[in-house]
Short mmCIF file of C-alpha atoms and ligand atoms in Angstrom, two decimals:
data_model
loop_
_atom_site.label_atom_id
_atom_site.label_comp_id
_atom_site.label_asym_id
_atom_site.label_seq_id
_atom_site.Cartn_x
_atom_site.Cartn_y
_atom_site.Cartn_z
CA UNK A 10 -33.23 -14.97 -15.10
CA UNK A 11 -31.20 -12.70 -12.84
CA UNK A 12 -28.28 -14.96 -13.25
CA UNK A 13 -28.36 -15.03 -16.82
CA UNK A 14 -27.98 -11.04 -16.80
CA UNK A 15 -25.25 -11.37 -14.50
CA UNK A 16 -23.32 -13.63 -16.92
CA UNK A 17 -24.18 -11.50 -19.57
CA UNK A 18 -22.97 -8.25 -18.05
CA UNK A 19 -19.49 -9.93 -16.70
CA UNK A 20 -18.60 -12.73 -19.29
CA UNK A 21 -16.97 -11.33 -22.40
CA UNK A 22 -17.18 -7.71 -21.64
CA UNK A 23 -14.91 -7.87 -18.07
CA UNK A 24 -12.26 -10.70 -17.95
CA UNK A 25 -12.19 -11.10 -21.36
CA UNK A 26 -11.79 -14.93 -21.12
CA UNK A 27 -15.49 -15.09 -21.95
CA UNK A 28 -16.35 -17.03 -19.04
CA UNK A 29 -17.85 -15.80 -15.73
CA UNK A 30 -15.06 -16.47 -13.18
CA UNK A 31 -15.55 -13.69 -9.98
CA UNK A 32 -11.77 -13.55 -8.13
CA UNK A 33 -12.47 -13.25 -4.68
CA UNK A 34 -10.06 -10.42 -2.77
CA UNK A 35 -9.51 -10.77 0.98
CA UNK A 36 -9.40 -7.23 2.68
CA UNK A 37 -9.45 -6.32 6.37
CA UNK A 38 -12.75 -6.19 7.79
CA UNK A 39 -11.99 -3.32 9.92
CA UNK A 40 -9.07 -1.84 11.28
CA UNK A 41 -6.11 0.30 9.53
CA UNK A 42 -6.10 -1.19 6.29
CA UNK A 43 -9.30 -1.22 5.60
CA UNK A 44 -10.30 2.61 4.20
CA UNK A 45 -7.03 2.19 2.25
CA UNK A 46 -8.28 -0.93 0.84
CA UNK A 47 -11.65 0.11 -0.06
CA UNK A 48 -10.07 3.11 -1.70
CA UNK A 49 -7.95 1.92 -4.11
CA UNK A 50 -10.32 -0.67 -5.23
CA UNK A 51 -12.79 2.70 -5.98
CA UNK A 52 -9.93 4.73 -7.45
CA UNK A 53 -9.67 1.41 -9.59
CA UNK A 54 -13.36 2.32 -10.26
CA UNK A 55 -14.77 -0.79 -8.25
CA UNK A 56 -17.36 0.07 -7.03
CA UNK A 57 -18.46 -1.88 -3.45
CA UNK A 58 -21.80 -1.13 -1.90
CA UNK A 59 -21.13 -0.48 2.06
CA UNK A 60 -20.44 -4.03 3.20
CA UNK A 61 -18.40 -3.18 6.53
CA UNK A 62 -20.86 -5.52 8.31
CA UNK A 63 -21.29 -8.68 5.60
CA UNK A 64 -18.89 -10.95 5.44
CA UNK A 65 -18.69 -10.76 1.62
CA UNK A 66 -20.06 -8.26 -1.14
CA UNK A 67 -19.87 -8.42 -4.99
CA UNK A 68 -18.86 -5.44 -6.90
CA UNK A 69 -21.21 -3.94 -9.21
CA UNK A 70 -19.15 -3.02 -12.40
CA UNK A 71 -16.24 -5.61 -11.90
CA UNK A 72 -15.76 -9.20 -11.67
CA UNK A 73 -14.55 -9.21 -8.04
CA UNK A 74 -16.26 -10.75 -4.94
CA UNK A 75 -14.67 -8.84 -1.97
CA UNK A 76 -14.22 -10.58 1.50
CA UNK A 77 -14.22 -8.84 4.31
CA UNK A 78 -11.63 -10.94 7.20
CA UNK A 79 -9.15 -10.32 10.31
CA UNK A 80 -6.07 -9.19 8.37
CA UNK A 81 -4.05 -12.04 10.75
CA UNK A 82 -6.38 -14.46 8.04
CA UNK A 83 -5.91 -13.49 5.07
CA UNK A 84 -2.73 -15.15 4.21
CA UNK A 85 -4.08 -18.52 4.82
CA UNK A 86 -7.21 -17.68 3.31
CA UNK A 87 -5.25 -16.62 0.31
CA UNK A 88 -2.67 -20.32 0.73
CA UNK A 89 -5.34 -22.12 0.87
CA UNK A 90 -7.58 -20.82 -2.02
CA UNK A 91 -10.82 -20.03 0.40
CA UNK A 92 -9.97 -16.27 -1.21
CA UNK A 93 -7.96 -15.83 -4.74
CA UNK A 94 -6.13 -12.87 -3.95
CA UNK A 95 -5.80 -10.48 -0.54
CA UNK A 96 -4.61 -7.00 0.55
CA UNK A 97 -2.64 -7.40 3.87
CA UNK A 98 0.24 -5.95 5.72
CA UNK A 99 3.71 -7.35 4.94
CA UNK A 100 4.05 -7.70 8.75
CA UNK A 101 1.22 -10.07 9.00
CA UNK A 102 2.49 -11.81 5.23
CA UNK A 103 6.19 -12.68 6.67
CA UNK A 104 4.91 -13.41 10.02
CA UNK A 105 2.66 -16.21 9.25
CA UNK A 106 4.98 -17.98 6.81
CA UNK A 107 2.19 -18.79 4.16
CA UNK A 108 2.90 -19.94 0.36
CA UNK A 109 1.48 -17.17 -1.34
CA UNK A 110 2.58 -14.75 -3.94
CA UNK A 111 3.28 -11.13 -3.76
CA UNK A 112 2.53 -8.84 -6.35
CA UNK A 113 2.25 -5.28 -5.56
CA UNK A 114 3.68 -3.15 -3.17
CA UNK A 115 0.53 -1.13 -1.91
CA UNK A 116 2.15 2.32 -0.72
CA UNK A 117 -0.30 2.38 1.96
CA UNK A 118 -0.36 0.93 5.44
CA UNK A 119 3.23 2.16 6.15
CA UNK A 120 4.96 1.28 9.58
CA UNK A 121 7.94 -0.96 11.04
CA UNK A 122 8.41 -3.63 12.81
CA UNK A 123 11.20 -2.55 15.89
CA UNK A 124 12.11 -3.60 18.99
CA UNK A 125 11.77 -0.61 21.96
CA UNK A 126 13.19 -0.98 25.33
CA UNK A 127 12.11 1.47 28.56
CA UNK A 128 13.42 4.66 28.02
CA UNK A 129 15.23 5.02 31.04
CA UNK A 130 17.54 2.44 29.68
CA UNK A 131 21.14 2.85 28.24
CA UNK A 132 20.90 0.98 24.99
CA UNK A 133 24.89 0.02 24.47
CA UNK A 134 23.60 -1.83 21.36
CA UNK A 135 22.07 -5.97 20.12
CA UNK A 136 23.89 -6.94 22.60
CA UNK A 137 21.41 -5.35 25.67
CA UNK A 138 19.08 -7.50 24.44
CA UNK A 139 21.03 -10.89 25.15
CA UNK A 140 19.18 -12.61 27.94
CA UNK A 141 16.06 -10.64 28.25
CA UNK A 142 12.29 -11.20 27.88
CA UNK A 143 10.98 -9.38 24.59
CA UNK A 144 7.11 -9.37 24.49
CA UNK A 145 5.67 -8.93 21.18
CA UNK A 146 2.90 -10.61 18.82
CA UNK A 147 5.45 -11.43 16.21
CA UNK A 148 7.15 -14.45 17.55
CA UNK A 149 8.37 -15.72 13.67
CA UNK A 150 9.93 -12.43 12.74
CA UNK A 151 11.60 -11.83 16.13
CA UNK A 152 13.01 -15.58 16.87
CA UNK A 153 14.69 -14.92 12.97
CA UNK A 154 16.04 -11.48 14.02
CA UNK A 155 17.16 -12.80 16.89
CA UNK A 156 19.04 -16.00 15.24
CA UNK A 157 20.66 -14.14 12.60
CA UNK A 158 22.48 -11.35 14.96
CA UNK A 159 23.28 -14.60 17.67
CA UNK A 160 21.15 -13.37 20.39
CA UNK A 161 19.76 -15.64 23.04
CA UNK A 162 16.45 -13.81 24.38
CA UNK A 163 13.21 -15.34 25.89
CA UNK A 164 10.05 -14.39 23.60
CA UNK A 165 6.66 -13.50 25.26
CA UNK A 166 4.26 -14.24 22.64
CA UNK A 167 1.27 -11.76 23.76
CA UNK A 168 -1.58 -11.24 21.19
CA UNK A 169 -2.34 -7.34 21.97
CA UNK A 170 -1.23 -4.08 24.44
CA UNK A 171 2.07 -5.08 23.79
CA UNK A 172 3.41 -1.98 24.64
CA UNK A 173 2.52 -2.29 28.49
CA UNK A 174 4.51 -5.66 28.96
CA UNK A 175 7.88 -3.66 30.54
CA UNK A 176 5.53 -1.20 32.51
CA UNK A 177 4.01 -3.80 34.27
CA UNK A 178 7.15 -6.03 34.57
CA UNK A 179 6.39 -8.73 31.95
CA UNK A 180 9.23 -8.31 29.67
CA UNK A 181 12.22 -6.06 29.37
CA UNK A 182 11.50 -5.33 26.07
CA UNK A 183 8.88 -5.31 22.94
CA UNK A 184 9.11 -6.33 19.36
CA UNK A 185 6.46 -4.13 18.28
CA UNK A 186 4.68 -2.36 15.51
CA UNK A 187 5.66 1.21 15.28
CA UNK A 188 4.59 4.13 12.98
CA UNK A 189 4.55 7.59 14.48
CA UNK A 190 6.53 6.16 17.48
CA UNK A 191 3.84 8.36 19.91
CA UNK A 192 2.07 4.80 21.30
CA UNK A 193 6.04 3.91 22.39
CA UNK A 194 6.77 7.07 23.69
CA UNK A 195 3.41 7.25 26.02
CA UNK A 196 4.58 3.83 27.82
CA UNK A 197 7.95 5.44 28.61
CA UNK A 198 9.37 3.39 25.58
CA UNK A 199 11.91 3.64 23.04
CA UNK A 200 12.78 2.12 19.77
CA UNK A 201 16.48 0.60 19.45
CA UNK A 202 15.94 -1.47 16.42
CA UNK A 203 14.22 -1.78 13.17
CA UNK A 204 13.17 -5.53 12.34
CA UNK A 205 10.58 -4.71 9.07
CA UNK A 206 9.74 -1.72 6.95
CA UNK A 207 6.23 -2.62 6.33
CA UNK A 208 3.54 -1.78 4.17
CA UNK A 209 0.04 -3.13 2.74
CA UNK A 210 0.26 -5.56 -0.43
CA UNK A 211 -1.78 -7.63 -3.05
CA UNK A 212 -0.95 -11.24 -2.60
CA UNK A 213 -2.65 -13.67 -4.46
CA UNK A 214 -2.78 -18.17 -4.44
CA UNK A 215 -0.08 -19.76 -6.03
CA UNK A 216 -2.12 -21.89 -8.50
CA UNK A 217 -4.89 -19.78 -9.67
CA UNK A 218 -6.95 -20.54 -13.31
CA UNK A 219 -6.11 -18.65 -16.47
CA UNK A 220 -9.72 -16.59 -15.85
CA UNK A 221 -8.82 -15.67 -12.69
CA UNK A 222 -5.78 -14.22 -13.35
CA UNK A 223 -6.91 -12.59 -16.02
CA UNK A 224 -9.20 -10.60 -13.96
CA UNK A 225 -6.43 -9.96 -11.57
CA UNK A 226 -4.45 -8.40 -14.81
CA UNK A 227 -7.41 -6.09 -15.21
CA UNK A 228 -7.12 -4.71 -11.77
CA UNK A 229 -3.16 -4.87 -11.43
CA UNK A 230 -3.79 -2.56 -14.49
CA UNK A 231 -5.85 -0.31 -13.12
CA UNK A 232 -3.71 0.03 -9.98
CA UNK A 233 -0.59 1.03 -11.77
CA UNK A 234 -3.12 3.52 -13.56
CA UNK A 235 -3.64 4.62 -9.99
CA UNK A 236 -0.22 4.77 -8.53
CA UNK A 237 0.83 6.05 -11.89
CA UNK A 238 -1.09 9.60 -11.39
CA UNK A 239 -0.63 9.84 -7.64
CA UNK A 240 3.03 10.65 -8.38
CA UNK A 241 2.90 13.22 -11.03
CA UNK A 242 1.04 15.99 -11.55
CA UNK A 243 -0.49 18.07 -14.80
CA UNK A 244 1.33 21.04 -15.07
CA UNK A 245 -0.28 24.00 -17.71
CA UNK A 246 1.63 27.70 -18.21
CA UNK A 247 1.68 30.08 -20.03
CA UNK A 248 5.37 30.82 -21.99
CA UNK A 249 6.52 34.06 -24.21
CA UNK A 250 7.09 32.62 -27.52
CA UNK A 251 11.10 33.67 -27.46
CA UNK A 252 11.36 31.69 -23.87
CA UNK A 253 9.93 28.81 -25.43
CA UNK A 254 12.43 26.49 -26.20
CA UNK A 255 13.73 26.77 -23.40
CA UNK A 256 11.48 25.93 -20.75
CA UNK A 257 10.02 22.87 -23.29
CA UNK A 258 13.82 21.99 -22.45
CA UNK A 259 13.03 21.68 -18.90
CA UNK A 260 9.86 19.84 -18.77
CA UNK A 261 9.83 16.05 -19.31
CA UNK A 262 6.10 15.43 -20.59
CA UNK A 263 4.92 11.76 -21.40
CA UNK A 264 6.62 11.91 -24.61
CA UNK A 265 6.87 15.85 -25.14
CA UNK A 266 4.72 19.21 -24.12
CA UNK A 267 1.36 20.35 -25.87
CA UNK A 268 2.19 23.89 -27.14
CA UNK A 269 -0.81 25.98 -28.20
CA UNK A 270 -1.14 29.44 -29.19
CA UNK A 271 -2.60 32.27 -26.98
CA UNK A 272 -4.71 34.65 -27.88
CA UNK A 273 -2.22 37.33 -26.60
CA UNK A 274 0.29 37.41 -29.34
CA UNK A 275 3.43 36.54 -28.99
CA UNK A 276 2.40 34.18 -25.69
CA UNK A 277 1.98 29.97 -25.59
CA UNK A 278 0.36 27.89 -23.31
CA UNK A 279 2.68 24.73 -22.72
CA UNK A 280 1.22 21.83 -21.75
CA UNK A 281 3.00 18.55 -19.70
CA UNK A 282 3.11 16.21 -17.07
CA UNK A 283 5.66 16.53 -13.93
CA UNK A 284 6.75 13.83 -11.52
CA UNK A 285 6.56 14.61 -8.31
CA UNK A 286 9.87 14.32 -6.73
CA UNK A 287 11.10 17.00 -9.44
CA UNK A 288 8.50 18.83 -9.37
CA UNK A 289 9.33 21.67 -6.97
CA UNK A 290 12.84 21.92 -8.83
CA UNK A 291 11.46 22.33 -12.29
CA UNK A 292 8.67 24.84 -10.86
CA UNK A 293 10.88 27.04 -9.91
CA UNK A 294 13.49 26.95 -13.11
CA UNK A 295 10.29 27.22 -15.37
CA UNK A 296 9.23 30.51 -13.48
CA UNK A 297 13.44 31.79 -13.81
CA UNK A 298 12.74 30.91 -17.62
CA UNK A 299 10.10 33.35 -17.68
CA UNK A 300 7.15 30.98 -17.43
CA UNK A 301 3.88 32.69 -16.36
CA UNK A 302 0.73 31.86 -14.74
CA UNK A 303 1.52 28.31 -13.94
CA UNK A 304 -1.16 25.37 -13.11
CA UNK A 305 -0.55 22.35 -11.03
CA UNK A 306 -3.59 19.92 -11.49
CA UNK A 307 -3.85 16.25 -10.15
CA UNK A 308 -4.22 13.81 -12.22
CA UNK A 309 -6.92 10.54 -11.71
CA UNK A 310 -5.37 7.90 -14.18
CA UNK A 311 -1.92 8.02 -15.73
CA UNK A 312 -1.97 5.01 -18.42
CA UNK A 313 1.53 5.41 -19.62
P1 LIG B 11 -7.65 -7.37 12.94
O1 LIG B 11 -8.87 -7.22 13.77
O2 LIG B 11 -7.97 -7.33 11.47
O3 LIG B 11 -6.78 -8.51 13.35
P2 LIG B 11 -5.49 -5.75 14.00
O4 LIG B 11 -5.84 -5.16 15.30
O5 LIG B 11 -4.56 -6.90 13.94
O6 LIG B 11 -6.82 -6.02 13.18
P3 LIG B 11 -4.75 -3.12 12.91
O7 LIG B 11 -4.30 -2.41 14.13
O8 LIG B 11 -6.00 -2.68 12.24
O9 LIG B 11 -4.77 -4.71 13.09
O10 LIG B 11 -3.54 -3.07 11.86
C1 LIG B 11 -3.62 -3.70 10.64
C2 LIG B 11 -2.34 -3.50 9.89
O11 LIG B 11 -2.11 -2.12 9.68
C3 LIG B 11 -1.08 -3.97 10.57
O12 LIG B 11 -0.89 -5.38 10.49
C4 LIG B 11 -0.02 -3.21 9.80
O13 LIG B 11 0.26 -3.86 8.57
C5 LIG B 11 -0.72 -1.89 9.49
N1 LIG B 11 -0.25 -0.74 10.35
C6 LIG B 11 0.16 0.44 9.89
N2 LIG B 11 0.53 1.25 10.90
C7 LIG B 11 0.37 0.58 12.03
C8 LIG B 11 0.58 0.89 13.41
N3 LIG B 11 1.07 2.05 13.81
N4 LIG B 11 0.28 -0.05 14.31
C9 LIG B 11 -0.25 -1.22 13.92
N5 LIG B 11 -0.45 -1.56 12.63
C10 LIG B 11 -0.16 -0.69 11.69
ZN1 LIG B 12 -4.79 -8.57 13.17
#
């Protein structure tokens, strides 16, 4: 009975392949990707009851089973089909070497891979590193790093703390993930080199069924919907009618501004949508053309 409802209510309606294929996504259990995760899956309007302590949950309104795993898993999970599709740190991706493929780029999870040395040091330059121990728990990306600028160093593979290696005379050096730089600088560290820019991304198996990737469409969709309104903004003022072809002039819009009437004649309000990076530059030309009383609303979903 209850199973027949749940075909029902995902068959046709959600990955429209008419069948009732779930995709199963791989997100960190706990741990710094994990709010991010669970967010954009909700902005995507997923919704996941609180499964933090299960080690899988279905979504309600969705065809999507979620697992919850050690990020350092996913890829393999993801390789070797246990999971269709994960969201993991590129760091962790390139590091482990699996055949999987990437898809998006998540904007979230942001930090770098780098090498720090004690900051009492004088770092001359690669060369400082020839000959030294470098702990870190990226042995892969480090040994390449280290091959491709001809450096000969000794790599302590050490699974956590890495940062305390030099303090307590167990390497000269770390390969090390680094965001704000403040964990580096309270171990009297710091960073010489940049091996990664890193951030969170959707990977998914290689060989996945036309269903499945259909469903994967659906949410790549909705993510783009997503990133789409995160970077521009809904912008609503109100013009004097002899300013007004002007400041349309200045606004980009989706394809051009609303312009409607006010009661006050004589007056418009002009509708439109602003990226962000020009935002603050076209805000302030708008207000030189005479633009009054002017809005700035977020936007949830931008489906361009
Ligand atoms: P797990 O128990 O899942 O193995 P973990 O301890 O390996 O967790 P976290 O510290 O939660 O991992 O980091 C997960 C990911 O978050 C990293 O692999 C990286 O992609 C990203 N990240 C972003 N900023 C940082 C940072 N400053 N330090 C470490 N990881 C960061
Ligand atoms: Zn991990």
């Amino acid at each position: 009975m209850q199973e027949s409802f749940i075909k029902k209510k995902y068959a046709p309606m959600e990955n429209g392949t008419g069948d009732n294929e779930i995709l199963k996504l791989a997100i960190q259990k706990s741990g710094r990707l994990f709010e991010d995760s669970v967010k954009i899956l909700k902005d995507c309007g997923i919704e996941i009851r609180n499964g933090h302590n299960r080690l899988k949950v279905e979504a309600d309104n969705f065809p999507i089973e979620i697992y919850f795993l050690r990020d350092d898993d996913i890829p393999q999970y993801v390789e070797d089909g246990v999971a269709d599709a994960g969201i993991v740190g590129e760091n962790v991706l390139y590091e482990k070497g699996k055949e999987v493929a990437v898809l998006e780029r998540l904007a979230f999870g942001k930090c770098r891979l780098s090498i720090a040395v004690e900051r009492k040091e004088e770092y001359t330059g690669l060369q400082f590193l020839h000959h030294k121990r470098i702990a870190t728990s990226y042995p892969f990306l480090l040994e390449q790093f280290l091959k491709k600028n001809q450096l000969d160093a000794e790599i302590h593979e050490i699974s956590g703390s890495v940062e305390i290696a030099p303090g307590i005379g167990l390497a000269d050096a770390v390969c090390d993930l680094v965001s704000s730089g403040s964990t580096l600088f309270m171990n009297g560290l710091k960073e010489v080199e940049t091996i990664l820019h890193s951030q969170a991304v959707l990977i998914k198996n290689v060989s996945l069924n036309k269903s499945k990737l259909a469903i994967l469409e659906k949410l790549i969709f909705r993510m783009h919907a997503v990133q789409q309104a995160k970077h521009n903004k809904y912008v609503l003022l109100n013009a004097p009618n002899d300013s007004l072809e002007r400041i349309i002039s200045l606004l980009p819009g989706m394809k051009s501004p609303s312009v409607l009437p006010l009661a006050e004649p004589g007056w418009s309000s002009v509708h439109s949508v602003l990226q962000e990076d020009e935002f603050w530059e076209i805000i302030e030309k708008l207000k030189d053309a005479g633009a009054e009383g002017i809005l700035v609303i977020p936007i949830e979903k931008m489906i361009v």
